[in-house]
XYZ file of C-alpha atoms in Angstrom:
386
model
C 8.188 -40.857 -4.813
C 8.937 -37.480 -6.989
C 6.266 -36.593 -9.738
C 9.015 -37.375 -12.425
C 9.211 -40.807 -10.988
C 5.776 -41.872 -10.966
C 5.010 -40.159 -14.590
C 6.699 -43.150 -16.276
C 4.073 -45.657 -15.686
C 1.328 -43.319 -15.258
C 1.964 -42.148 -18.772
C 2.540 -45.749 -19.758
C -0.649 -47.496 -18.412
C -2.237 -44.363 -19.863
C -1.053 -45.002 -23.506
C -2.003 -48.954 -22.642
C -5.419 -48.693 -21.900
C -5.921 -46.022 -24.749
C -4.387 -48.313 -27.325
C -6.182 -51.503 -25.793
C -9.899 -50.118 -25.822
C -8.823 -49.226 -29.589
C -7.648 -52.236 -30.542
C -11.085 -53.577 -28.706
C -13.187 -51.426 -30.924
C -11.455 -52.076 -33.974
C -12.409 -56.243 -33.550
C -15.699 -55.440 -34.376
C -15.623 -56.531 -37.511
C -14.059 -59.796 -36.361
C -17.169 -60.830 -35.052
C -18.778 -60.102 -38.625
C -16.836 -63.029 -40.446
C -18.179 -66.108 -41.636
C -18.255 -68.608 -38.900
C -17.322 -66.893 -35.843
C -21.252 -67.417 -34.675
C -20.790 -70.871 -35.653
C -17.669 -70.970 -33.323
C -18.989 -68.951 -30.386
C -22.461 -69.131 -30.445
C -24.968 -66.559 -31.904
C -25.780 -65.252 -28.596
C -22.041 -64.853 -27.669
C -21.263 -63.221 -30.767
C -24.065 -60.537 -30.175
C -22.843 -59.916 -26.424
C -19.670 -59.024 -27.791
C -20.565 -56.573 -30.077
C -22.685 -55.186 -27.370
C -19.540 -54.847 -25.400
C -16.967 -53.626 -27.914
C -19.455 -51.167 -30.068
C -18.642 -47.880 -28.047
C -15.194 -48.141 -28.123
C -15.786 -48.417 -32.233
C -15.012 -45.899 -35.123
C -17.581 -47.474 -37.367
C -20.930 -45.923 -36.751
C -23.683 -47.877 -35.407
C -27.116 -48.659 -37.310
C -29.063 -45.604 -35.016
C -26.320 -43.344 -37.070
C -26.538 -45.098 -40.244
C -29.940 -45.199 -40.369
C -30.227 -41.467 -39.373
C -27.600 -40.438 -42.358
C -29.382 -42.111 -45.223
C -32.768 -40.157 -43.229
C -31.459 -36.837 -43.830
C -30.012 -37.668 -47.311
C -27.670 -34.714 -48.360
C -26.828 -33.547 -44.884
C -26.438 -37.263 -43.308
C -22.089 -36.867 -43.272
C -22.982 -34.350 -40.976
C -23.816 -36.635 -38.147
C -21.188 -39.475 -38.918
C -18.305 -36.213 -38.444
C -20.162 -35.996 -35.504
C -19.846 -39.407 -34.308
C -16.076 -39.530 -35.381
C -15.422 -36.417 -32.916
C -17.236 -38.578 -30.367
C -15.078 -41.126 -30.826
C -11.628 -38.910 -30.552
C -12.945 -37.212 -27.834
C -13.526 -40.172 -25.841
C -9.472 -41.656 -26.578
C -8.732 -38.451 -25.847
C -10.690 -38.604 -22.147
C -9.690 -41.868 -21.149
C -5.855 -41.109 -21.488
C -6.592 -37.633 -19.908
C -8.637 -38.822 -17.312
C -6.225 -41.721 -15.881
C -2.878 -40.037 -16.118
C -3.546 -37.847 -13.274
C -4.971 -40.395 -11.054
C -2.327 -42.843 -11.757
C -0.077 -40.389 -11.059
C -1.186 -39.546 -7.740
C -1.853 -43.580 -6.835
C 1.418 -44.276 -7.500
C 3.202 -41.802 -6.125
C 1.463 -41.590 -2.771
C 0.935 -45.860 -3.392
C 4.269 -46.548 -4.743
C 3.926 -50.749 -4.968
C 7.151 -51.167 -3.074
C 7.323 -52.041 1.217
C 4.353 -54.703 0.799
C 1.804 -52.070 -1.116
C 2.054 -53.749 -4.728
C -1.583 -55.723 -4.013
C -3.330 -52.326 -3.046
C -1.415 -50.251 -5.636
C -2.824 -52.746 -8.520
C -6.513 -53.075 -7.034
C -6.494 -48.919 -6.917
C -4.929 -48.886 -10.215
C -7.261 -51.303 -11.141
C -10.253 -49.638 -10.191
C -8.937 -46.246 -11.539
C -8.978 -48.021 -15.162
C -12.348 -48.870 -14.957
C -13.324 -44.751 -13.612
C -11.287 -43.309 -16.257
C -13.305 -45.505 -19.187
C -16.407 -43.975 -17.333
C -15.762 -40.712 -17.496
C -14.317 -41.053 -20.808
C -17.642 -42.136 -21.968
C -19.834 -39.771 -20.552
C -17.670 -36.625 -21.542
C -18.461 -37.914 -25.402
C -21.931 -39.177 -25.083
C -23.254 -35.977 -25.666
C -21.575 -36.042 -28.954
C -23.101 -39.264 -29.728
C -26.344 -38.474 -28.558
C -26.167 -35.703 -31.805
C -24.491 -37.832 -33.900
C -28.179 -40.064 -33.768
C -29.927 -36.775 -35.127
C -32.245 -36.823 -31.871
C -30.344 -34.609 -28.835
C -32.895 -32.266 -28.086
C -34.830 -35.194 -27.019
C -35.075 -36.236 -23.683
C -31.316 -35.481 -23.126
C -30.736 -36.511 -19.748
C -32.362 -40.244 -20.218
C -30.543 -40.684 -23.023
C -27.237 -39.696 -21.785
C -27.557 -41.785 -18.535
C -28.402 -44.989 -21.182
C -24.803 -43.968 -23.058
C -22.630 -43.298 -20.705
C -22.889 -46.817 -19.296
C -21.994 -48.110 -22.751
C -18.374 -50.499 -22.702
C -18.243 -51.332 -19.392
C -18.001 -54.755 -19.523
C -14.946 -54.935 -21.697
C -13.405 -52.146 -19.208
C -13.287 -54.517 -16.275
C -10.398 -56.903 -18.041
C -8.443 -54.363 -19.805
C -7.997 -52.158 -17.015
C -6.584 -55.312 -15.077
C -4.142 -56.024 -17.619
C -3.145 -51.893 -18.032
C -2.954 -51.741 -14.003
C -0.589 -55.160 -13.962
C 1.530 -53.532 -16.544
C 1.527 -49.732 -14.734
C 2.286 -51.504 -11.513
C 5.634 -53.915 -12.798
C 6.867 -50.386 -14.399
C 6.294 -48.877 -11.353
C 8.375 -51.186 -9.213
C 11.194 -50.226 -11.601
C 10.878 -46.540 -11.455
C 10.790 -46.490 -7.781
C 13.893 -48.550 -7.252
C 16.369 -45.864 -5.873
C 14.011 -43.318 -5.163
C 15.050 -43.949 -1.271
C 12.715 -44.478 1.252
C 9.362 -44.461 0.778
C 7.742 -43.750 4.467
C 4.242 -44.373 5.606
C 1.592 -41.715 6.797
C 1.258 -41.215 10.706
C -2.669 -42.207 11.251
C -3.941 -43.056 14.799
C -5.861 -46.091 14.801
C -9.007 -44.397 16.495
C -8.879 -41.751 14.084
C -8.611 -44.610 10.735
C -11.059 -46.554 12.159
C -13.606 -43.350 12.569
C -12.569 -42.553 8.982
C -13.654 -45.891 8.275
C -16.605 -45.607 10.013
C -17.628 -42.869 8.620
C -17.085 -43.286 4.811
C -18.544 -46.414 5.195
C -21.526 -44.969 6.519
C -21.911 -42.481 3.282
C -21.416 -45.162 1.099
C -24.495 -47.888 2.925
C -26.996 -44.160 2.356
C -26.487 -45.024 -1.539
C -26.258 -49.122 -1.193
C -28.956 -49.812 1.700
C -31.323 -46.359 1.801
C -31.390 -45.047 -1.854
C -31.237 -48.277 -3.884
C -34.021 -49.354 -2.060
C -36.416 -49.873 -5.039
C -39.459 -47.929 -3.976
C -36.476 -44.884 -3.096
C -35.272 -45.415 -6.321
C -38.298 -45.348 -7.953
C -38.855 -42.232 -6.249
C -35.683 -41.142 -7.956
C -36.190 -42.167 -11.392
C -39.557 -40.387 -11.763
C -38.089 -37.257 -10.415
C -39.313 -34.206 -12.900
C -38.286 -30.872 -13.459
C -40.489 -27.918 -15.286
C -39.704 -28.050 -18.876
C -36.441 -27.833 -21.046
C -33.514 -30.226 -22.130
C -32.774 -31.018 -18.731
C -36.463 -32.174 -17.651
C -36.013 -35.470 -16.712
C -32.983 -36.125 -14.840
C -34.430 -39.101 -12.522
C -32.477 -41.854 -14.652
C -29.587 -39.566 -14.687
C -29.494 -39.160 -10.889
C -30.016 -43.018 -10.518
C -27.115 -43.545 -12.401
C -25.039 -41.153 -10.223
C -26.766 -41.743 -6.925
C -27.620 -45.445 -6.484
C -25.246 -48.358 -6.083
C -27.580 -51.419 -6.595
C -30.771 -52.106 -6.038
C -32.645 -54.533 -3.694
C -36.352 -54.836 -2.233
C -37.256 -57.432 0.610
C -37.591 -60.835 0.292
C -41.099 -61.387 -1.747
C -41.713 -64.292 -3.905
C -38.491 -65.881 -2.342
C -36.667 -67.884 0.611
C -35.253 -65.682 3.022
C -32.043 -67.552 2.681
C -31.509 -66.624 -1.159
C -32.616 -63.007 -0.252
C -29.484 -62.953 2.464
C -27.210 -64.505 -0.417
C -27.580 -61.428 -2.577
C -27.088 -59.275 0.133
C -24.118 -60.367 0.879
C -22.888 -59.104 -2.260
C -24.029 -55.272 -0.642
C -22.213 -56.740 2.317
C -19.195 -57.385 1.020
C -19.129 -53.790 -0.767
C -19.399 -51.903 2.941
C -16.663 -54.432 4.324
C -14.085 -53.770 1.285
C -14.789 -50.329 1.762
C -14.502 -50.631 5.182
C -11.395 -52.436 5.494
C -9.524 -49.856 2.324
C -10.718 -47.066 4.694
C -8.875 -48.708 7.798
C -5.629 -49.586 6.163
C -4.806 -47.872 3.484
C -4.433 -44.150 4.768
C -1.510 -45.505 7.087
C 0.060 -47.148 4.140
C 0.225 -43.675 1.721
C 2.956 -41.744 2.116
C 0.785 -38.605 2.857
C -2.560 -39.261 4.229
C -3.553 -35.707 2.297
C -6.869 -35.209 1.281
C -6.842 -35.871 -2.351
C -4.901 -39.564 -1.645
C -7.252 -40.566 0.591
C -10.506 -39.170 -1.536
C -8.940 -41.440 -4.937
C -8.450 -44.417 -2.614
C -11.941 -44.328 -1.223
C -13.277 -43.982 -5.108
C -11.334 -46.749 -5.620
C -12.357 -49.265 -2.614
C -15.966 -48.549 -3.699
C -15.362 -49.680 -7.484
C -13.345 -52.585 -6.718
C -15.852 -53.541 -3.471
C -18.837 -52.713 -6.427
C -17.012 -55.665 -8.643
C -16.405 -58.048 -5.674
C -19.899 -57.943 -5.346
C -21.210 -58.650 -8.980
C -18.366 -61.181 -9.266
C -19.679 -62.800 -6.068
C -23.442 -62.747 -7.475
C -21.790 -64.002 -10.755
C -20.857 -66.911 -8.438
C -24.314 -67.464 -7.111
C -25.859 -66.995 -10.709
C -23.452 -68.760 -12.988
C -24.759 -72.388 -13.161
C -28.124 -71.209 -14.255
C -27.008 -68.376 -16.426
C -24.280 -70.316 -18.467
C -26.961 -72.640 -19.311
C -29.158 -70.427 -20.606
C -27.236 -67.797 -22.156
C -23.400 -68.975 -22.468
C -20.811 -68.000 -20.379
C -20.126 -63.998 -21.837
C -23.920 -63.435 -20.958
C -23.133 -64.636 -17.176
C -20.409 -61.438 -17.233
C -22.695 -58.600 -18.457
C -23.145 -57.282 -15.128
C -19.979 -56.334 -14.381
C -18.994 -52.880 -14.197
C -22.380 -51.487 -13.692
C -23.092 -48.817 -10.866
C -18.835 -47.322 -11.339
C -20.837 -43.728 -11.812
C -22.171 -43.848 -8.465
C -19.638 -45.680 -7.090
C -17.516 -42.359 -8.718
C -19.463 -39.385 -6.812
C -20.590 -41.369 -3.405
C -16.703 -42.730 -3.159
C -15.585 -39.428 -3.716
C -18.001 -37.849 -0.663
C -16.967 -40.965 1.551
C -13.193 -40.081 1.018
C -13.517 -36.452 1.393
C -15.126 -37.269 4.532
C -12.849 -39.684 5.860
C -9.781 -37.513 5.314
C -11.338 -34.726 7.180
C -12.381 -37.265 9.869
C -8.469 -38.050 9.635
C -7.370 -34.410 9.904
C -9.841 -33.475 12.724
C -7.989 -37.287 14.540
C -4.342 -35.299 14.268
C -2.820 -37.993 11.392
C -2.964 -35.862 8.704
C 0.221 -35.383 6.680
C 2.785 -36.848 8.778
C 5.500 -38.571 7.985
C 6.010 -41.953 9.892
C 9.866 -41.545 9.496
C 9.625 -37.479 9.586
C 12.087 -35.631 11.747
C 11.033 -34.950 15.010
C 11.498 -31.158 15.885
C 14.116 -30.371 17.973
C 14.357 -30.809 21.627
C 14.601 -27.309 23.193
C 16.880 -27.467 26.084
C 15.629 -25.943 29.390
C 17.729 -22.467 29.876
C 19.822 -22.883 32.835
C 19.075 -20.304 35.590
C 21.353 -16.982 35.382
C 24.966 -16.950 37.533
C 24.157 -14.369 40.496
């Protein structure tokens, strides 16, 4: 599929999910009118705002309290915060054109790839949001009047801000990128499938599979990531990375079974499970279904097999959680956990990909064609007429 091609949708979903997290943020003040608590509960209507507040132009109180605090100087900080806020639009359309772009094009949702094209796109929604918010959070972080202190903390804490309402607008953008995408690609001709020997996907598998149980079973063990957290360096802004590098590092989170049945301790875990067997599988399959297996395709599909195996998880635990949850909270409570760990998921998907594509390379499938010429057939040279 040729870059002009795929730049329809990619452009398209791009301006979608842009305009959609907008449109998010700008309901806040929905949830301010008289009787929507009455309608959806107190605690609902609190959630909510929780969810939709960093995707908002209007300031929140940390801001407004810190402008009336430094009284002449105070519009200072909410120009800040407005720059925040363009430079995150800005990121997320920046960030997911590219990936789109190259999902699509070496994913094209044509020859039975439409349900793999839409999970990657999918998951590439929810990684662009991410990154959008941490490129502006240090722009928020000054906009509060307080970024010399403790930086790094404070940026993990905002850069995890909006998740939740990231999970079912990047559906809806990847459904729409996808049905253009079918359109676009209709005529492009054919649309051939990578060359990957089995042995070699299945140690590519293996392998990035391998990477990405280190973060889910060795480092989110909790007295590891304890270890982690209270990591120190000697002085300065950047003195305290250890919740920084837990946000980038760990996965989950999980200690043995104390205070519990040994039956509800394996339930949760097969949440973890079912991350390492989506990964798994994505790792297996999907390199023979690009059109290249190059390096670059199969490090964006492996980023995005971890984030959609990370939300299989949390909607399985979800699952296992609801009844109780609902009951006690309400029903948008029970979904607060979803999209949490897409950092990690971010820099250990992308060492598990780069790893698998070598481990592709190195098996002799690397950027073949399945329906590429074969070279010519060199004809033996007939011995000379004495």
């Amino acid at each position: 599929m040729t870059y002009g091609r795929a730049a329809v949708p990619a452009v398209a979903g791009a301006l979608l999910l842009t305009a959609l997290l907008w449109w998010a943020g700008a309901s806040v003040n929905a949830l301010h009118l008289q009787g929507t608590a009455r309608v959806l509960g107190p605690q609902a209507v609190a959630d909510l705002e929780y969810w939709l507040n960093p995707w908002s132009y209007d300031p929140p109180e940390s801001v407004r309290l810190g402008t009336l605090a430094q009284g002449g100087t105070g519009s200072r900080y909410l120009a800040l915060y407005g720059t925040a806020m363009q430079i995150r639009f800005a990121a997320v359309f920046a960030f997911f054109v590219p990936g789109a772009l190259l999902l699509v094009r070496r994913l094209p949702p044509v020859n039975r790839r439409l349900p793999a094209t839409l999970m990657a796109l999918w998951a590439w929604g929810m990684a662009a949001g991410t990154l959008a918010v941490t490129v502006s959070a240090p722009w928020v972080i000054a906009s509060q009047g307080r970024g010399s202190y403790r930086f790094l903390p404070q940026l993990a804490g905002t850069m995890t801000a909006g998740r939740q309402i990231l999970v079912p607008v990047a559906l809806v953008v990847a459904v729409v990128t996808v049905l253009i995408a079918r359109i676009t690609a209709k005529g492009a001709g054919d649309l051939p499938r990578a060359v990957v020997p089995a042995r070699g996907a299945r140690a590519a598998a293996t392998v990035g599979t391998l990477v990405v149980a280190v973060s889910l079973v060795v480092l989110s063990y909790q007295p590891v990531a304890a270890r982690i957290q209270t990591v120190s360096l000697s002085g300065g802004l950047l003195s305290e990375p250890g919740d920084f590098l837990r946000q980038w590092l760990l996965l989950g989170g999980w200690a043995g079974p104390a205070g519990t049945s040994i039956g509800e301790w394996l339930l949760y875990r097969a949440a973890d499970g079912l991350l390492l067997a989506v990964v798994w599988c994505a790792l297996r399959w999907l390199p023979g279904v690009l059109t290249r297996a190059t390096v670059t395709a199969v490090t964006a599909v492996a980023v995005c097999a971890t984030v959609i195996g990370l939300l299989a998880g949390q909607l399985l635990r979800v699952a296992v959680d609801s009844t109780g949850l609902a009951m006690l909270y309400g029903p948008v409570r029970v979904m607060s956990a979803l999209g949490t760990g897409v950092p990690a998921a971010l820099f250990v998907g992308s060492l598990a990909g780069l790893l698998a594509a070598l481990t592709v390379r190195w098996a002799g499938g690397g950027a073949q064609d399945a329906d590429a010429p074969a070279p010519p057939a060199v004809a033996p040279e007939s011995p000379a007429a004495v």
